[in-house]
PDB file of C-alpha atoms in Angstrom:
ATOM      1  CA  UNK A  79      51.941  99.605 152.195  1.00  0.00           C
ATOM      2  CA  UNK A  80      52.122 101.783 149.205  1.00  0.00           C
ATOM      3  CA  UNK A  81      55.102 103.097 148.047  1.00  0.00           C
ATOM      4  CA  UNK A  82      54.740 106.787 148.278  1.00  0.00           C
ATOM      5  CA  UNK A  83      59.010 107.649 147.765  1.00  0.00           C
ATOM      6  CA  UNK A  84      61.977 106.349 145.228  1.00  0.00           C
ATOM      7  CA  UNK A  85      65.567 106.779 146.252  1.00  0.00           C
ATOM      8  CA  UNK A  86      67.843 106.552 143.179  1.00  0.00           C
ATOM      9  CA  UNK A  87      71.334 107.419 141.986  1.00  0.00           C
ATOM     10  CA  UNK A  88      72.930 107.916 138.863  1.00  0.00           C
ATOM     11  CA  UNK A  89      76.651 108.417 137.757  1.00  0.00           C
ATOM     12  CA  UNK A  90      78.285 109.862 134.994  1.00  0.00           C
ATOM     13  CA  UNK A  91      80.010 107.160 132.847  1.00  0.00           C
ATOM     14  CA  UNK A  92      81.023 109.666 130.013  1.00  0.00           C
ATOM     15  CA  UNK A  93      84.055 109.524 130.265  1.00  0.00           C
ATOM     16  CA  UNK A  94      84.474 105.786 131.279  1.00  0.00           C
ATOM     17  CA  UNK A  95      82.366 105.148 127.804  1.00  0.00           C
ATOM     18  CA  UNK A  96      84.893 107.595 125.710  1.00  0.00           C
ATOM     19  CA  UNK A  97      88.055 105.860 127.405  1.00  0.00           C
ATOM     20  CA  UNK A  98      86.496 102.548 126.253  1.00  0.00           C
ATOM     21  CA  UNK A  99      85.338 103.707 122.724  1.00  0.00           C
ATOM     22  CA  UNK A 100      89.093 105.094 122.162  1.00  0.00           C
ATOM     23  CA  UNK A 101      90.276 101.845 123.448  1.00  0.00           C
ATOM     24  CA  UNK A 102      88.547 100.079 121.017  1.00  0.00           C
ATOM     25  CA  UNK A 103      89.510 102.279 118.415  1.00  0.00           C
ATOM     26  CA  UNK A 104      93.105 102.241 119.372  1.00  0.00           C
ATOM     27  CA  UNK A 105      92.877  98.097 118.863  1.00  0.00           C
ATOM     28  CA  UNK A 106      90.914  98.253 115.704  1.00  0.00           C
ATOM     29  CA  UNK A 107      93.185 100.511 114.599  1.00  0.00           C
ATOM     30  CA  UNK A 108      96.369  98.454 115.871  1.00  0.00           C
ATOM     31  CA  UNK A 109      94.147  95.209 114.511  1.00  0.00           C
ATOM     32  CA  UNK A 110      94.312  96.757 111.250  1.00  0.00           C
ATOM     33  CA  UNK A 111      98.383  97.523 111.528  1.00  0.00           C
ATOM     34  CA  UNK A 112      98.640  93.986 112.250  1.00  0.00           C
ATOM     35  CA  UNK A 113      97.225  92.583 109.545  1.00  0.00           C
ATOM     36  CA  UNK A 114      98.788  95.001 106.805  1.00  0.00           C
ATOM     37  CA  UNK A 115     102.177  94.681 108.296  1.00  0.00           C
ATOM     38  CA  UNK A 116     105.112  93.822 105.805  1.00  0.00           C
ATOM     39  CA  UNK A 117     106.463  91.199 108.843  1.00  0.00           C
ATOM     40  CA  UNK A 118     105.333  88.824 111.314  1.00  0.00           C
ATOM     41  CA  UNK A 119     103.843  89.951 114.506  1.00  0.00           C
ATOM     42  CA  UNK A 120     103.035  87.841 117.670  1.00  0.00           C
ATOM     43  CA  UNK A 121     102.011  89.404 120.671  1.00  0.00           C
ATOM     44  CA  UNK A 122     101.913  87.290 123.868  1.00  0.00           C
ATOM     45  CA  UNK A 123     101.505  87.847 127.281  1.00  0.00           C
ATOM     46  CA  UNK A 124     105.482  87.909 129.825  1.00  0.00           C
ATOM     47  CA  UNK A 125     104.951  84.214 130.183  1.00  0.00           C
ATOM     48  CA  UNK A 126     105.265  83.932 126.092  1.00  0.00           C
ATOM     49  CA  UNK A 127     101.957  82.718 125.406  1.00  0.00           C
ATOM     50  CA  UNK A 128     100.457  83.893 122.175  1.00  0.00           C
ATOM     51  CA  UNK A 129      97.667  86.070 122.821  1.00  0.00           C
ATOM     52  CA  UNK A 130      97.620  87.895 118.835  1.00  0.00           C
ATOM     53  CA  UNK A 131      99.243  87.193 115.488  1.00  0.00           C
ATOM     54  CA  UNK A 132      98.910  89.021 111.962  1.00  0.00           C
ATOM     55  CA  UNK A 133      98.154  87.070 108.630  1.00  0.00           C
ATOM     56  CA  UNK A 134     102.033  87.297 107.804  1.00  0.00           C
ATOM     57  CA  UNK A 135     103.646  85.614 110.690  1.00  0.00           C
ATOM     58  CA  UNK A 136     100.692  82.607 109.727  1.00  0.00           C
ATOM     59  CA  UNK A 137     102.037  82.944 106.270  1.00  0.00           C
ATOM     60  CA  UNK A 138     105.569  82.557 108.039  1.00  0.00           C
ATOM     61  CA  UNK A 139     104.950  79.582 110.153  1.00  0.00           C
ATOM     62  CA  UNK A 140     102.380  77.562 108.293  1.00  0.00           C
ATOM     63  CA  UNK A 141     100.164  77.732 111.480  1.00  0.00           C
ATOM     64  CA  UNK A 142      96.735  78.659 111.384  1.00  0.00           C
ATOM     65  CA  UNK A 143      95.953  81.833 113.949  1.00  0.00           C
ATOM     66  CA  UNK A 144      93.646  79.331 115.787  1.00  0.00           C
ATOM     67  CA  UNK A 145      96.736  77.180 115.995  1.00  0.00           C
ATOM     68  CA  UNK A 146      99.212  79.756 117.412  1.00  0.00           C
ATOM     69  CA  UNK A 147      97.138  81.418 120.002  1.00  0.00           C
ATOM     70  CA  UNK A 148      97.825  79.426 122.635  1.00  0.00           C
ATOM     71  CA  UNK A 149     101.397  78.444 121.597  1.00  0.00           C
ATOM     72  CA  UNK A 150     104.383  79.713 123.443  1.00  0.00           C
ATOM     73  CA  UNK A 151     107.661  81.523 121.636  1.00  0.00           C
ATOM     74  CA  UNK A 152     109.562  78.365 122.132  1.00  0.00           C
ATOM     75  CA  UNK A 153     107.174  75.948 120.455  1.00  0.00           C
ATOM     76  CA  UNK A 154     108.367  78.234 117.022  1.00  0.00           C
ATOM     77  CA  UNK A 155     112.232  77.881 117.592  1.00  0.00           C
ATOM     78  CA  UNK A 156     114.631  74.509 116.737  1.00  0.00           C
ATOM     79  CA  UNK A 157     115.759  73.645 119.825  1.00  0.00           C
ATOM     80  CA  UNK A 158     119.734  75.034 119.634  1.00  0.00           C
ATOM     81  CA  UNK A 159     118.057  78.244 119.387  1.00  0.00           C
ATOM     82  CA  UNK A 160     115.797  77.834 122.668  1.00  0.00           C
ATOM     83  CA  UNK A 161     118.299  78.798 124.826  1.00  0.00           C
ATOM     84  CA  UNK A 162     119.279  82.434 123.153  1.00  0.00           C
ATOM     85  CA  UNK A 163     115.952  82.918 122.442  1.00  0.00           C
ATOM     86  CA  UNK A 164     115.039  82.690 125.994  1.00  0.00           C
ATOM     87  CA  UNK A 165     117.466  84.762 126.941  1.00  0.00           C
ATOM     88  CA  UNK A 166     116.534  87.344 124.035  1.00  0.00           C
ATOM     89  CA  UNK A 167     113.022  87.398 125.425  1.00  0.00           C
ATOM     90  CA  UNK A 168     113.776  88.025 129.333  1.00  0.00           C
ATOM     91  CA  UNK A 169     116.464  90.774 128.048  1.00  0.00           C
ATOM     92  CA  UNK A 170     113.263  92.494 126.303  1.00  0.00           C
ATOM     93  CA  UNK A 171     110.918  92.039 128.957  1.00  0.00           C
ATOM     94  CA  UNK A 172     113.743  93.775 131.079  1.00  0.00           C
ATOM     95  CA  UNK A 173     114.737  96.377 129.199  1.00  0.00           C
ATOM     96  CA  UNK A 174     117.917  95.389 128.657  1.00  0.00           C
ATOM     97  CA  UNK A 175     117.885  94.576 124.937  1.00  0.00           C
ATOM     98  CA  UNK A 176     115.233  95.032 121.623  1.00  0.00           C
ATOM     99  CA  UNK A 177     116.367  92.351 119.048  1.00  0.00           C
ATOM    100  CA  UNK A 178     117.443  88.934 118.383  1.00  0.00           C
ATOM    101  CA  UNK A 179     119.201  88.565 115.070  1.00  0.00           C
ATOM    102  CA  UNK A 180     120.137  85.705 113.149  1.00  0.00           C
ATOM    103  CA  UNK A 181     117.834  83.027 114.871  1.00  0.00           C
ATOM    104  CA  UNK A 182     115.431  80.572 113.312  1.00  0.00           C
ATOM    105  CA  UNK A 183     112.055  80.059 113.624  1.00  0.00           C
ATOM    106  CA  UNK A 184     110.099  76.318 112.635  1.00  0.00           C
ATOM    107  CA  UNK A 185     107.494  75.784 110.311  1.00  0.00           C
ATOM    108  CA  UNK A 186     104.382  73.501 110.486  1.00  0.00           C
ATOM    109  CA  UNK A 187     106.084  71.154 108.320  1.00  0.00           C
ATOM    110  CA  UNK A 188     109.258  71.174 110.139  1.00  0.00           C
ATOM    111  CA  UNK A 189     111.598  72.793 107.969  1.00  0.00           C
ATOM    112  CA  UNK A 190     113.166  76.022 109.429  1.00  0.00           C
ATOM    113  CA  UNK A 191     113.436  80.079 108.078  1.00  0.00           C
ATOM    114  CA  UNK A 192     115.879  82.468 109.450  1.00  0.00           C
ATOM    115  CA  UNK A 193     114.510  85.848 110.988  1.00  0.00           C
ATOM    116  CA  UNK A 194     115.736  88.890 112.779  1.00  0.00           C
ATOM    117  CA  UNK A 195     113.235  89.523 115.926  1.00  0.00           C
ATOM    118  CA  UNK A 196     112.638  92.509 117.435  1.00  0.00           C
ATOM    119  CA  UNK A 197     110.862  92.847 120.472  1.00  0.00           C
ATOM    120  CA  UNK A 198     109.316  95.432 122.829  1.00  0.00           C
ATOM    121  CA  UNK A 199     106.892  95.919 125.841  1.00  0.00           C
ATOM    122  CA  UNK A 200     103.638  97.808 124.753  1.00  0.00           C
ATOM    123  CA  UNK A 201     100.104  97.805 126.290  1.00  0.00           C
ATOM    124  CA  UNK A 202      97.436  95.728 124.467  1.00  0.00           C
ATOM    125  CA  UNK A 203      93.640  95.084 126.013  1.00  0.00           C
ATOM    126  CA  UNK A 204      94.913  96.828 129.111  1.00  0.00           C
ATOM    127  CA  UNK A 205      97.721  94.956 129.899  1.00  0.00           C
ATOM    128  CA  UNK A 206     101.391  94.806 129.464  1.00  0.00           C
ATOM    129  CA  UNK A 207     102.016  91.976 126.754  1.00  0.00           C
ATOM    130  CA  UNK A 208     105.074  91.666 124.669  1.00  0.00           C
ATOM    131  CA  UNK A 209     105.219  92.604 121.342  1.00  0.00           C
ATOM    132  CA  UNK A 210     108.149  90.318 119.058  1.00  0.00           C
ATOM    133  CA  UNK A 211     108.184  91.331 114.909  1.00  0.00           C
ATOM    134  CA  UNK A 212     109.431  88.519 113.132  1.00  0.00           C
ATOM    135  CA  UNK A 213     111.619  89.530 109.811  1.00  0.00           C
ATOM    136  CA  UNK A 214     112.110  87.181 107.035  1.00  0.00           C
ATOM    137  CA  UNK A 215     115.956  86.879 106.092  1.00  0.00           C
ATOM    138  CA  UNK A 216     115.656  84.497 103.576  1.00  0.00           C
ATOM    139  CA  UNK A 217     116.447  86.362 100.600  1.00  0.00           C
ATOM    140  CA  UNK A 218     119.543  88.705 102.916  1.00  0.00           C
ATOM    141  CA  UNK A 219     120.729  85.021 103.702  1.00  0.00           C
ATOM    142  CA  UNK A 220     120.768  84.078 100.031  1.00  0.00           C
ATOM    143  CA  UNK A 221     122.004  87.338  98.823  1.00  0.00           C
ATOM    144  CA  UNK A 222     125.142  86.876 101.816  1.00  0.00           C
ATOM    145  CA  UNK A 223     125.948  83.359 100.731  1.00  0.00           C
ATOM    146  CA  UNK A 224     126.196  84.224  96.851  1.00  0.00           C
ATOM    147  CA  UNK A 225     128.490  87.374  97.810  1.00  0.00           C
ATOM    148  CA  UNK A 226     130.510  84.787 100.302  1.00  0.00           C
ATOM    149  CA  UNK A 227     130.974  82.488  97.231  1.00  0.00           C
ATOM    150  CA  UNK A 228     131.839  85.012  95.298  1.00  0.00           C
ATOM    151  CA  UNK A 229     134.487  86.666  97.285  1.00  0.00           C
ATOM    152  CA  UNK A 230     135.399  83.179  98.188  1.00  0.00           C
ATOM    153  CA  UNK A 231     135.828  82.288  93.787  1.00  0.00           C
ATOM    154  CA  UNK A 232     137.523  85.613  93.839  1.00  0.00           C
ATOM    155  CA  UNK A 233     140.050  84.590  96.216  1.00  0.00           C
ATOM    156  CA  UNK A 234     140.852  81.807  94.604  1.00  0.00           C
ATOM    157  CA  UNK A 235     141.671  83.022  91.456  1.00  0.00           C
ATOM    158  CA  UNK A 236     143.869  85.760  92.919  1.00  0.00           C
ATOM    159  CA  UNK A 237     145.649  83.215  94.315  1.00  0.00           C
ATOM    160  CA  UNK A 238     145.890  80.829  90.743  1.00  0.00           C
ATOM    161  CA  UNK A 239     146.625  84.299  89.059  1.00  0.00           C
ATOM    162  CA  UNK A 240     149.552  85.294  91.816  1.00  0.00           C
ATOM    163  CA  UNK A 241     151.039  81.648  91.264  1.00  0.00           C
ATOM    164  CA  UNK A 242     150.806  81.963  87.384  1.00  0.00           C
ATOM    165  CA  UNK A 243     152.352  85.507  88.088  1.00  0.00           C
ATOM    166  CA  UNK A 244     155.284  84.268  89.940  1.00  0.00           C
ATOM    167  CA  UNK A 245     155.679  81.640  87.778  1.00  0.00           C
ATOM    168  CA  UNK A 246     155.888  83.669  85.201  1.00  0.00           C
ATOM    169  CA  UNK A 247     158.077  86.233  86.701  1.00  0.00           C
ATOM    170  CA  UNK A 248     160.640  83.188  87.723  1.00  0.00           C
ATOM    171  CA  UNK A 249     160.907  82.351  84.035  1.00  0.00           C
ATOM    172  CA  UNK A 250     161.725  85.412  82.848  1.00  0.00           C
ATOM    173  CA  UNK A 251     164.206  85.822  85.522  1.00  0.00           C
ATOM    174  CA  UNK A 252     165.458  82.423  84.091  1.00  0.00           C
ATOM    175  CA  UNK A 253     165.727  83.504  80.774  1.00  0.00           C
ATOM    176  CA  UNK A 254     167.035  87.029  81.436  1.00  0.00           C
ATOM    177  CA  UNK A 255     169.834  85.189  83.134  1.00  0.00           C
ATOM    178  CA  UNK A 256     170.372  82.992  80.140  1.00  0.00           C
ATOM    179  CA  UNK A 257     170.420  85.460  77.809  1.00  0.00           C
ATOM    180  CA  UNK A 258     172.918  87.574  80.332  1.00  0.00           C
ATOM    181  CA  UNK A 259     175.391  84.683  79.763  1.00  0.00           C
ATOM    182  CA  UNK A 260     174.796  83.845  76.264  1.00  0.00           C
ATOM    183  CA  UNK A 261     175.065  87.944  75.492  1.00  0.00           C
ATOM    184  CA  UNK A 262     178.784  87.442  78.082  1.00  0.00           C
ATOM    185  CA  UNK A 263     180.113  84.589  76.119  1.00  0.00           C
ATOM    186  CA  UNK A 264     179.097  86.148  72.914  1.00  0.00           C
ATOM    187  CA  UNK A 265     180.915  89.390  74.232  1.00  0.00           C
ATOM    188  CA  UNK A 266     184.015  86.691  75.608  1.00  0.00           C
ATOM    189  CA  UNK A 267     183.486  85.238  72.080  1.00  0.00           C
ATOM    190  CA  UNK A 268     183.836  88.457  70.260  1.00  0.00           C
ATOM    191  CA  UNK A 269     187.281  89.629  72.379  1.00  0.00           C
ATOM    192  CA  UNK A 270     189.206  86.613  71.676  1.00  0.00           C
ATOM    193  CA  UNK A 271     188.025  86.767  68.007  1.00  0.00           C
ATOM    194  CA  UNK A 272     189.773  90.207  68.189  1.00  0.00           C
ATOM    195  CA  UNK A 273     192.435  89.266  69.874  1.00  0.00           C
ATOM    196  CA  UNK A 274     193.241  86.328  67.181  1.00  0.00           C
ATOM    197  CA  UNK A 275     192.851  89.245  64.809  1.00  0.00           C
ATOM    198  CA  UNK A 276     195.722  91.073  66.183  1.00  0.00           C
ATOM    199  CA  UNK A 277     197.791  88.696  66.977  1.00  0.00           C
ATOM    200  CA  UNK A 278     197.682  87.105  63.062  1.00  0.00           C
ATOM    201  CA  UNK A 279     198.247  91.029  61.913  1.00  0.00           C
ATOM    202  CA  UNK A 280     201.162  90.750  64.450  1.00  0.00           C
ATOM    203  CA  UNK A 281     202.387  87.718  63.262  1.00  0.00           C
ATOM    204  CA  UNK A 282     202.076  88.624  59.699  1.00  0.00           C
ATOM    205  CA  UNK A 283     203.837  92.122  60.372  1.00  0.00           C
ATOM    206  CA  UNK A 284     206.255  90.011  62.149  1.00  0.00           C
ATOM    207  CA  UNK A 285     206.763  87.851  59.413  1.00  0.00           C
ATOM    208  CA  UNK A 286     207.216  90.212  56.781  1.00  0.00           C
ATOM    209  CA  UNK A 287     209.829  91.915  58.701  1.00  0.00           C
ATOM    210  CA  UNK A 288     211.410  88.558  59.518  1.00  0.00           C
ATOM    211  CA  UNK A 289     211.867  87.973  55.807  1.00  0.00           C
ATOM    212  CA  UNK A 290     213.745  90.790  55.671  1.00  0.00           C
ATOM    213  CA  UNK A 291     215.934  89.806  57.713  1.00  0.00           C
ATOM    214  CA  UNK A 292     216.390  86.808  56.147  1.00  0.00           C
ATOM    215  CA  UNK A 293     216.749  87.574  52.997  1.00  0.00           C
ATOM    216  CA  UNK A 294     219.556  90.260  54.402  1.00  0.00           C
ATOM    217  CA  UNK A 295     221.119  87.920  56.039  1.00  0.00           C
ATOM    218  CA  UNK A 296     221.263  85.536  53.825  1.00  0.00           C
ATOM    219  CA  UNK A 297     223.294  88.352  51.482  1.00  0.00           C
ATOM    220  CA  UNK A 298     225.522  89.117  54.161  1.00  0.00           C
ATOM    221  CA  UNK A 299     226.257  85.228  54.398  1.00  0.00           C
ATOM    222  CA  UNK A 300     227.321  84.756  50.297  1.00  0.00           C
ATOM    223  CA  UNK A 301     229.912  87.863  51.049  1.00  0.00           C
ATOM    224  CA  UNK A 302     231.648  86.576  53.941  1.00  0.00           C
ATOM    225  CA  UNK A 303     234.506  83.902  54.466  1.00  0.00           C
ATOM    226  CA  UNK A 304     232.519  80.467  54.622  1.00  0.00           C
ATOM    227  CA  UNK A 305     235.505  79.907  57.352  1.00  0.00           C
ATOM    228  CA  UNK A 306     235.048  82.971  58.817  1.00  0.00           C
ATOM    229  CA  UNK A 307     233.298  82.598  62.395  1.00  0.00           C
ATOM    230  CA  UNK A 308     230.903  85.939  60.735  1.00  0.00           C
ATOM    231  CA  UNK A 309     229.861  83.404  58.535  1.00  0.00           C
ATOM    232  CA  UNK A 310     228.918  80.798  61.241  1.00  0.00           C
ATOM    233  CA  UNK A 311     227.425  83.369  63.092  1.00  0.00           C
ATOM    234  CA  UNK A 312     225.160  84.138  60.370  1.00  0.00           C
ATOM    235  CA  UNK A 313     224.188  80.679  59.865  1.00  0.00           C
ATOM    236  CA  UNK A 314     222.958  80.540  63.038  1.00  0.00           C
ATOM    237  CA  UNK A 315     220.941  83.424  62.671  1.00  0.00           C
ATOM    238  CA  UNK A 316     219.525  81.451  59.416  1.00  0.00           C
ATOM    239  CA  UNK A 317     218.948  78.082  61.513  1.00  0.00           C
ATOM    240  CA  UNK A 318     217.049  80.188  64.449  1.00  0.00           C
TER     241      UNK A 318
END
């Protein structure tokens, strides 16, 4: 038996080999995104295992990227946080929400950064993986506690400055009172000065005419009858 007839196919992968080559492209490309990002980025798959991370979210955690592949989203967060962040990640992988702000993530060696996450569903390798960009607040946190202690300083002296104020204002209340009383018994002062005034030119008007009549009467009295009752009248005039 000779073989005397071949019976062959052959397809056309063109376009398989072109949706492949653009898929590569697309990652190298995406690859390269990753790695010149200005933030972390972790991609994992919907059960949160890390399946990607860029240089910068290493540089973030301390963690190798042969240590975090493997790792899930809640082996980075303290464990108050796991909770929200939990939540955060099922509301992304839902649709119902993009970002988790004001969280913390832990580093290797244990101590903790705060971050703003945001996270979305995108297609990586051919599958539907979620994407989570970690932001370093650090220096926003920093920046937000110096302006709290300032505002907080500020505050403060308002409230010295609005005591010293009313202070202030209480003692020259205190002394414009004083001075209303001194200025009312100088003006008190001043009347009966005047009125002492008056009455001595009174009294010395009074006198003077007084005299007069004195000395008048006391002429009358040498030309009348000493037994006369004139004369006792005018005696008594002399007496009073």
């Amino acid at each position: 038996g000779a073989a005397f007839r071949m019976i062959g196919s052959c397809t056309d992968i063109t376009e398989r080999k072109r949706a492949e080559e653009t898929l590569k492209a697309s990652e190298e490309k995406y690859r390269a995104l990753l790695d010149n990002a200005v933030d972390g980025i972790a991609i994992s798959d919907t059960d949160g295992t890390f399946l990607e991370v860029n240089r910068k979210i290493e540089e973030l955690l301390g963690f190798g990227r042969d240590e975090l592949l493997g790792m899930k989203f809640t082996d980075i967060h303290p464990k108050e946080e796991l909770d929200r962040v939990r939540e955060a990640f099922r509301a992304v992988a839902e649709g119902r929400s993009h970002s988790c702000n004001d969280t913390r993530v832990l580093r290797k060696d244990g101590t903790s950064v705060p971050v703003d996450i945001t996270g979305t569903v995108i297609e990586y390798a051919g599958k539907t993986v979620m994407q989570g960009i970690f932001r370093d607040v650090t220096e926003r946190k920093r920046a937000e506690e110096a302006l709290r202690k300032f505002y907080d300083e500020l505050e403060l002296r308002v409230r010295e400055r609005t005591v010293q104020l009313s202070e202030a204002y209480e003692s020259l209340r205190r002394e414009m009172e004083e001075r209303k009383r001194a200025e009312e018994a100088l003006r008190q002062s001043q009347k009966m000065e005047a009125i002492g005034t008056l009455a001595g030119g009174i009294a010395h008007d009074f006198n003077n005419i007084l005299a007069g009549i004195m000395g008048f009467t006391e002429m009358v009295l040498d030309n009348t009858d000493p037994a006369g009752p004139e004369h006792r009248r005018l005696e008594l005039v002399l007496k009073g």
